[in-house]
Amino acid sequence: MKDEREPSHLLIVDDDMLLRGMAAKTLRHAGFNVSDAVSGEDALAQFAERPYDLVLLDLTMPGLDGYARRIRAMAHGAQVPILILTGLNDTEAIELAYSHDATDFITKPINWTLLSHRVRYALRASLAAEATRRSRECLARAQSLAGMGNWAMFPDGRMECSTELLRMFDASVDASRCGTADAFLQRVVMHDRDRVGAARSQLAEQGTPYGMEFRIGRSDGAVRTVFEQAARIQNDHGGPTTIEGITQDITERVQARERITELAHYDGATGLPNRQFFAELAGPSLERATRNGTGCAVLHVDIDRFMGVNDAFGRSQGDAVLKTLAERLCHWIRGSDLASLGRAPADRAVLARVGGNAFTVLISDLVGKEQAAIVAQRLLKAIGQPIIVESQSLVLTASIGIAFFPNDAKDLPGLTRCAEQAVHAAKGAGRAQHRFFDEQMNAHAASRLLREADLRRGIAHNELRLHFQPKVNARSGAIVGAEALVRWQHAERGLVPPGEFIALAEETGLIQPLTDWVLESACRCLREWADAGLPSVPLSVNLAASSLADMSLAAKLSTLTQRFGLAPESLMLEMTETMLMRDVESGVALLEALRAKGFGLSLDDFGTGYSSLGYLKRFPIDELKIDRTFVTDAARGGRAGALASAIIALGRELGLQVVAEGVETSEQSAFLLSRGCKMQQGYLFSKPVPEEAYARLLRVGSIVPREECIAMAPL
Ligand code: C2E
Ligand code: MG
Ligand code: MG
């Protein structure tokens, strides 16, 4: 925009030299810069070279017809004030001047005293018009950026709108940007229309301003959400009262808000409410039940062995399976079954996904426990329908725990806890069934917490002990290895066997420090025995399932053996098939990493898991330990004997060392020997014994099996 302090530059266009000279002189004298042009073409050429602030144009000179319009068409010409010089009372010429986009006219003969004033006013008006135009443009840009439009509504129902508002409403109105309030109201979606109409009427009649969100439909079918604020503007000068408002398109903001709400409230994989939202939804049901003195039930539905689905088919297929299950449960809950129990379904049941493989259902207004049991049975049936995954038919089961309000707990966290405990009981009882929560379970859970704290303390107070059970060549009696077995030297309970605390340690995460302690102690013993000059035979250590998830295990064990100056072969790591089958791919990777470091690998309790023999080939192991169950009955022949023989043959075929566990009698030992299994471990040779006792056995180097020792041997 031009700086007002600079002198304005005028262009005088007239073929009359005298008049041109006079005008130029007068205007220069008044402080303007003045240029002149002798013809229309000359004027256009000069205007093209530089913009002028004002043009004085003689309309009567020959050939100038249309030049005002041509100047307007040039760059900088659109807004320049053009003053037409015309003959007095020449109305035709004046009209022509305006029709040629002139700004104003000055009649001839020119009043030289007034000329500079006329020019100055024309310039001032032009600057004001320019400022208004710029501020309007600025407002339009701001409105466009903010997706906001403004409007005014008059008592006759006319509505004047900004360009942005028209764009937002996708409305066609005349060039004056006017429409009718009714036409705009028709754009509001049916559902919101009455509300908007009522707010506007109330504003018009009582002057109550409003601010509200509503949706509008565009002709392309899109629905946008807008926020509108409006107020009544009283005209102080007796003019009509108008309503003025601003309307902003907030569709994106609303969508983001809805998405955030969805993410915060719903589970992404199944679309069901999540745990937090479930708590919100369940609140009113429990309040109603309290008011009406009715009962509610929380059913915690845990899909059995779901890890296996993820392992076998991958996580995304696992999610798809969960989605199918969620749809089934949802369908069933919405369907007629609940209604057939005499209840209106919709607000009687809330379903949510509350964990990786767990759903929760809250059923309101239950009369008796039997109804919850019926619901549980039907849910189990719905879950048990085959699901096709990668063209395989998968049949799943679930364990359901049921807790009642208000008997079992008086709030949702309590009910959830009880239902989860009942699930543990259902799983413990063999899965695929429902279980009610009861006090005994509560007591069990409390005692479990105590036992956990006790074990934590025991580990911290160094109460763990290692016992060692020799592995013997049954033909010669030579000790060829040993297994380290953990015990807990408890102040009150005495020596506690691992069967009573390993599972607890696994459930509570204490298995990690326990395993670390066992490994370190085993290495320390190996070092001490070597230092004492005892024969060096490998020592086996049992790994826990969680150890197999630790990909840095091989590196950690290497560091450990190096710290004690031991060869890796002196350590043999025992794990079960079940542990490896949880995630075959990473199991194989871990075994390979351990093997690469030189550690011995042994498959414990072989035959009790449910691995396929196909996998056995893939596990890079050195040793198979035949489970005691096959050994116990082996000597009597029959199926156990046949199986033991088959396992021995299989191990040999695969080039593995086969060890029989739990050999208690010389018959068993002889049978195994006759089938080619000379490596044996069991009470017949020695029970697991403390460190010093094992050191003594090692010093001798061999064991003569004596059955009568079994009864007398320590734990
Ligand atoms: P396992 O690894 O299969 O160990 C063999 C179990 O059979 C030992 O029981 C041993 O005492 C017992 N056994 C050995 N010979 C005979 C026999 O002739 N007759 C009978 N009836 N039993 C025999 P233990 O020491 O009670 O250990 C039980 C299980 O606890 C072990 O089974 C192993 O799975 C686990 N375990 C023991 N120590 C550890 C450990 O340090 N870490 C981990 N993660 N698990 C361990
Ligand atoms: Mg073992
Ligand atoms: Mg075993």
Coordinates of N, CA, C and O in Angstrom, one line a residue, residues 277-371:
F277 N -13.5 -48.8 30.2 CA -14.9 -48.4 29.8 C -15.9 -49.4 30.4 O -17.0 -49.0 30.8
F278 N -15.5 -50.6 30.5 CA -16.3 -51.6 31.1 C -16.7 -51.2 32.6 O -17.8 -51.2 33.0
A279 N -15.7 -50.6 33.3 CA -15.9 -50.2 34.6 C -17.0 -49.0 34.6 O -17.8 -49.0 35.4
E280 N -16.8 -48.1 33.6 CA -17.8 -47.0 33.5 C -19.2 -47.6 33.2 O -20.2 -47.1 33.8
L281 N -19.3 -48.5 32.3 CA -20.6 -49.1 31.9 C -21.2 -49.9 33.0 O -22.4 -49.9 33.2
A282 N -20.4 -50.6 33.8 CA -20.9 -51.5 34.8 C -21.4 -50.7 36.0 O -22.3 -51.1 36.7
G283 N -20.8 -49.5 36.2 CA -21.2 -48.7 37.4 C -22.8 -48.6 37.6 O -23.3 -49.0 38.6
P284 N -23.5 -48.1 36.5 CA -24.9 -47.9 36.7 C -25.7 -49.2 36.9 O -26.6 -49.2 37.7
S285 N -25.2 -50.3 36.4 CA -25.9 -51.6 36.6 C -25.8 -52.0 38.1 O -26.8 -52.4 38.7
L286 N -24.6 -51.8 38.6 CA -24.4 -52.1 40.1 C -25.3 -51.2 40.9 O -25.9 -51.6 41.9
E287 N -25.3 -49.9 40.6 CA -26.1 -49.0 41.4 C -27.6 -49.4 41.3 O -28.3 -49.4 42.3
R288 N -28.0 -49.7 40.1 CA -29.5 -50.1 40.0 C -29.7 -51.4 40.8 O -30.7 -51.5 41.5
A289 N -28.8 -52.3 40.7 CA -29.0 -53.6 41.5 C -29.1 -53.3 43.0 O -29.9 -53.9 43.7
T290 N -28.2 -52.3 43.4 CA -28.3 -52.0 44.9 C -29.6 -51.4 45.2 O -30.2 -51.7 46.2
R291 N -30.1 -50.4 44.4 CA -31.4 -49.8 44.6 C -32.5 -50.8 44.6 O -33.4 -50.8 45.5
N292 N -32.5 -51.7 43.6 CA -33.6 -52.6 43.5 C -33.5 -53.9 44.3 O -34.3 -54.8 44.3
G293 N -32.3 -54.1 44.9 CA -32.1 -55.3 45.7 C -32.0 -56.5 44.8 O -32.3 -57.6 45.3
T294 N -31.5 -56.3 43.6 CA -31.4 -57.5 42.7 C -29.9 -57.9 42.6 O -29.0 -57.2 43.2
G295 N -29.6 -59.0 41.9 CA -28.3 -59.5 41.9 C -27.6 -59.3 40.5 O -28.3 -59.1 39.5
C296 N -26.3 -59.3 40.5 CA -25.6 -59.2 39.2 C -24.5 -60.3 39.2 O -24.1 -60.7 40.3
A297 N -24.1 -60.6 38.0 CA -23.0 -61.6 38.0 C -21.9 -61.1 37.0 O -22.2 -60.5 36.0
V298 N -20.7 -61.3 37.4 CA -19.5 -61.0 36.5 C -19.0 -62.4 36.1 O -18.6 -63.2 36.9
L299 N -18.9 -62.5 34.7 CA -18.4 -63.8 34.2 C -17.1 -63.4 33.5 O -17.0 -62.6 32.6
H300 N -16.0 -64.0 34.0 CA -14.7 -63.8 33.4 C -14.4 -64.9 32.5 O -14.3 -66.1 33.0
V301 N -14.3 -64.6 31.2 CA -14.2 -65.7 30.2 C -12.7 -65.7 29.7 O -12.3 -64.8 29.1
D302 N -12.0 -66.8 30.0 CA -10.6 -66.8 29.6 C -10.4 -68.0 28.6 O -10.7 -69.1 28.8
I303 N -10.0 -67.6 27.4 CA -9.9 -68.6 26.3 C -8.7 -69.5 26.6 O -7.6 -69.0 26.9
D304 N -8.9 -70.8 26.6 CA -7.9 -71.8 27.0 C -6.8 -71.9 26.0 O -7.1 -71.9 24.8
R305 N -5.5 -72.0 26.4 CA -4.4 -72.2 25.6 C -4.3 -71.3 24.4 O -4.0 -71.7 23.3
F306 N -4.6 -70.0 24.6 CA -4.7 -69.2 23.4 C -3.3 -68.8 22.9 O -3.1 -68.6 21.7
M307 N -2.3 -68.9 23.8 CA -0.9 -68.7 23.3 C -0.6 -69.6 22.1 O 0.1 -69.2 21.2
G308 N -1.1 -70.8 22.2 CA -0.9 -71.8 21.2 C -1.4 -71.3 19.8 O -0.7 -71.6 18.8
V309 N -2.5 -70.6 19.8 CA -3.0 -70.1 18.5 C -2.1 -69.1 18.0 O -1.8 -69.1 16.8
N310 N -1.7 -68.2 18.8 CA -0.7 -67.1 18.4 C 0.6 -67.7 17.9 O 1.1 -67.3 16.9
D311 N 1.1 -68.7 18.6 CA 2.3 -69.4 18.2 C 2.2 -70.1 16.9 O 3.0 -70.0 16.0
A312 N 1.0 -70.8 16.7 CA 0.9 -71.6 15.5 C 0.6 -70.7 14.3 O 1.0 -71.0 13.2
F313 N -0.3 -69.7 14.5 CA -0.8 -69.0 13.3 C -0.3 -67.5 13.2 O -0.5 -66.8 12.3
G314 N 0.4 -67.1 14.2 CA 0.9 -65.7 14.2 C -0.2 -64.8 14.9 O -1.3 -65.1 15.1
R315 N 0.4 -63.6 15.3 CA -0.5 -62.7 16.1 C -1.7 -62.1 15.3 O -2.8 -62.0 15.9
S316 N -1.5 -61.9 14.0 CA -2.6 -61.2 13.4 C -3.8 -62.2 13.2 O -4.9 -61.9 13.3
Q317 N -3.4 -63.5 12.9 CA -4.5 -64.5 12.9 C -5.1 -64.7 14.3 O -6.3 -64.9 14.4
G318 N -4.2 -64.6 15.3 CA -4.7 -64.7 16.7 C -5.8 -63.6 16.9 O -6.8 -63.8 17.5
D319 N -5.5 -62.4 16.5 CA -6.4 -61.3 16.7 C -7.7 -61.5 15.9 O -8.8 -61.2 16.4
A320 N -7.6 -62.1 14.7 CA -8.8 -62.4 13.9 C -9.7 -63.4 14.7 O -10.9 -63.3 14.7
V321 N -9.0 -64.4 15.3 CA -9.8 -65.4 16.0 C -10.5 -64.7 17.2 O -11.7 -65.0 17.5
L322 N -9.8 -63.8 17.9 CA -10.4 -63.1 19.0 C -11.6 -62.3 18.5 O -12.6 -62.2 19.2
K323 N -11.4 -61.7 17.4 CA -12.5 -60.9 16.8 C -13.8 -61.8 16.5 O -14.9 -61.4 16.9
T324 N -13.5 -63.0 16.0 CA -14.6 -63.9 15.7 C -15.3 -64.3 17.0 O -16.5 -64.3 17.1
L325 N -14.5 -64.6 18.0 CA -15.1 -64.9 19.3 C -15.9 -63.8 19.9 O -17.0 -64.0 20.4
A326 N -15.3 -62.6 19.8 CA -16.0 -61.4 20.3 C -17.3 -61.2 19.6 O -18.4 -60.9 20.3
E327 N -17.4 -61.4 18.3 CA -18.6 -61.3 17.5 C -19.6 -62.3 18.0 O -20.8 -62.0 18.2
R328 N -19.1 -63.5 18.2 CA -20.1 -64.6 18.7 C -20.7 -64.2 20.0 O -21.9 -64.4 20.3
L329 N -19.8 -63.8 21.0 CA -20.3 -63.5 22.3 C -21.3 -62.3 22.2 O -22.3 -62.3 22.9
C330 N -20.9 -61.3 21.4 CA -21.7 -60.1 21.3 C -23.1 -60.5 20.7 O -24.1 -60.1 21.2
H331 N -23.0 -61.3 19.7 CA -24.2 -61.8 19.0 C -25.1 -62.5 20.0 O -26.3 -62.3 20.0
W332 N -24.5 -63.4 20.7 CA -25.2 -64.2 21.6 C -25.9 -63.4 22.7 O -27.1 -63.5 23.0
I333 N -25.1 -62.4 23.2 CA -25.6 -61.6 24.3 C -26.8 -60.7 23.8 O -27.8 -60.5 24.5
R334 N -26.6 -60.2 22.5 CA -27.7 -59.3 22.0 C -28.9 -60.2 21.5 O -30.0 -59.7 21.4
G335 N -28.6 -61.4 21.3 CA -29.7 -62.3 20.7 C -30.7 -62.7 21.7 O -30.9 -62.1 22.8
S336 N -31.5 -63.7 21.3 CA -32.7 -64.0 22.1 C -32.4 -64.8 23.4 O -33.3 -65.0 24.2
D337 N -31.2 -65.4 23.5 CA -31.0 -66.3 24.6 C -31.2 -65.6 26.0 O -31.8 -66.2 26.8
L338 N -30.6 -64.4 26.1 CA -30.8 -63.8 27.4 C -32.3 -63.4 27.6 O -32.8 -63.5 28.7
A339 N -32.9 -63.0 26.5 CA -34.3 -62.7 26.6 C -35.1 -63.9 27.1 O -36.1 -63.8 27.8
S340 N -34.7 -65.1 26.6 CA -35.4 -66.3 27.0 C -35.3 -66.6 28.4 O -36.0 -67.4 29.0
L341 N -34.3 -66.0 29.1 CA -34.2 -66.1 30.5 C -35.1 -65.2 31.2 O -35.0 -65.0 32.4
G342 N -35.9 -64.5 30.4 CA -36.9 -63.6 31.0 C -36.4 -62.2 31.2 O -36.9 -61.4 32.0
R343 N -35.4 -61.9 30.4 CA -34.8 -60.5 30.6 C -34.7 -59.8 29.2 O -34.6 -60.5 28.2
A344 N -34.9 -58.5 29.3 CA -34.6 -57.8 28.0 C -33.1 -57.7 27.9 O -32.4 -57.3 28.8
P345 N -32.6 -58.1 26.7 CA -31.1 -58.3 26.7 C -30.3 -57.0 26.7 O -29.3 -57.0 27.4
A346 N -30.7 -56.0 25.9 CA -29.7 -54.9 25.7 C -29.0 -54.3 26.9 O -27.8 -54.3 27.0
D347 N -29.8 -53.9 27.9 CA -29.2 -53.3 29.0 C -28.9 -54.2 30.2 O -28.6 -53.8 31.3
R348 N -29.1 -55.5 29.9 CA -28.9 -56.5 31.0 C -27.5 -57.1 30.9 O -27.1 -57.8 31.8
A349 N -26.8 -56.9 29.8 CA -25.5 -57.5 29.8 C -24.5 -56.5 29.1 O -24.8 -55.8 28.2
V350 N -23.3 -56.5 29.7 CA -22.2 -55.7 29.1 C -21.1 -56.6 28.9 O -20.7 -57.4 29.7
L351 N -20.5 -56.5 27.7 CA -19.4 -57.4 27.3 C -18.2 -56.5 27.0 O -18.3 -55.5 26.4
A352 N -17.0 -57.0 27.5 CA -15.8 -56.2 27.3 C -14.7 -57.1 27.1 O -14.7 -58.3 27.5
R353 N -13.6 -56.6 26.4 CA -12.4 -57.4 26.4 C -11.4 -56.8 27.4 O -11.1 -55.6 27.4
V354 N -11.0 -57.7 28.3 CA -10.3 -57.2 29.5 C -8.8 -57.7 29.6 O -8.1 -57.4 30.5
G355 N -8.4 -58.4 28.6 CA -7.0 -58.9 28.6 C -6.7 -59.6 27.3 O -7.6 -59.7 26.4
G356 N -5.5 -60.0 27.1 CA -5.1 -60.7 25.9 C -6.1 -61.7 25.4 O -6.5 -61.6 24.2
N357 N -6.5 -62.6 26.2 CA -7.4 -63.7 25.7 C -8.6 -63.8 26.7 O -9.1 -64.8 26.9
A358 N -8.9 -62.6 27.3 CA -10.0 -62.7 28.3 C -11.1 -61.7 28.0 O -10.9 -60.5 27.6
F359 N -12.3 -62.1 28.2 CA -13.5 -61.2 28.1 C -14.2 -61.2 29.4 O -14.1 -62.2 30.2
T360 N -15.0 -60.2 29.6 CA -15.8 -60.2 30.8 C -17.2 -59.8 30.4 O -17.5 -59.0 29.6
V361 N -18.2 -60.5 31.1 CA -19.6 -60.2 30.9 C -20.2 -59.8 32.2 O -20.0 -60.5 33.2
L362 N -20.9 -58.7 32.2 CA -21.7 -58.4 33.4 C -23.2 -58.6 33.1 O -23.7 -58.0 32.1
I363 N -23.8 -59.4 33.9 CA -25.2 -59.6 33.7 C -26.0 -59.1 34.9 O -25.7 -59.4 36.0
S364 N -27.0 -58.2 34.6 CA -27.7 -57.6 35.7 C -29.0 -58.3 35.9 O -29.5 -59.1 35.1
D365 N -29.6 -58.0 37.1 CA -30.9 -58.5 37.5 C -31.1 -60.0 37.4 O -32.1 -60.5 37.0
L366 N -30.0 -60.7 37.8 CA -30.1 -62.1 37.9 C -30.8 -62.5 39.2 O -30.6 -61.9 40.2
V367 N -31.6 -63.6 39.1 CA -32.3 -64.0 40.3 C -31.5 -65.1 41.0 O -31.4 -65.0 42.2
G368 N -30.9 -66.0 40.3 CA -30.2 -67.1 41.0 C -28.9 -67.4 40.3 O -28.7 -67.1 39.1
K369 N -28.1 -68.2 41.0 CA -26.8 -68.7 40.5 C -27.0 -69.5 39.2 O -26.2 -69.5 38.3
E370 N -28.1 -70.3 39.1 CA -28.4 -71.2 38.0 C -28.4 -70.4 36.7 O -27.9 -70.9 35.7
Q371 N -29.0 -69.2 36.8 CA -29.1 -68.4 35.5 C -27.7 -68.1 35.0 O -27.4 -68.2 33.8

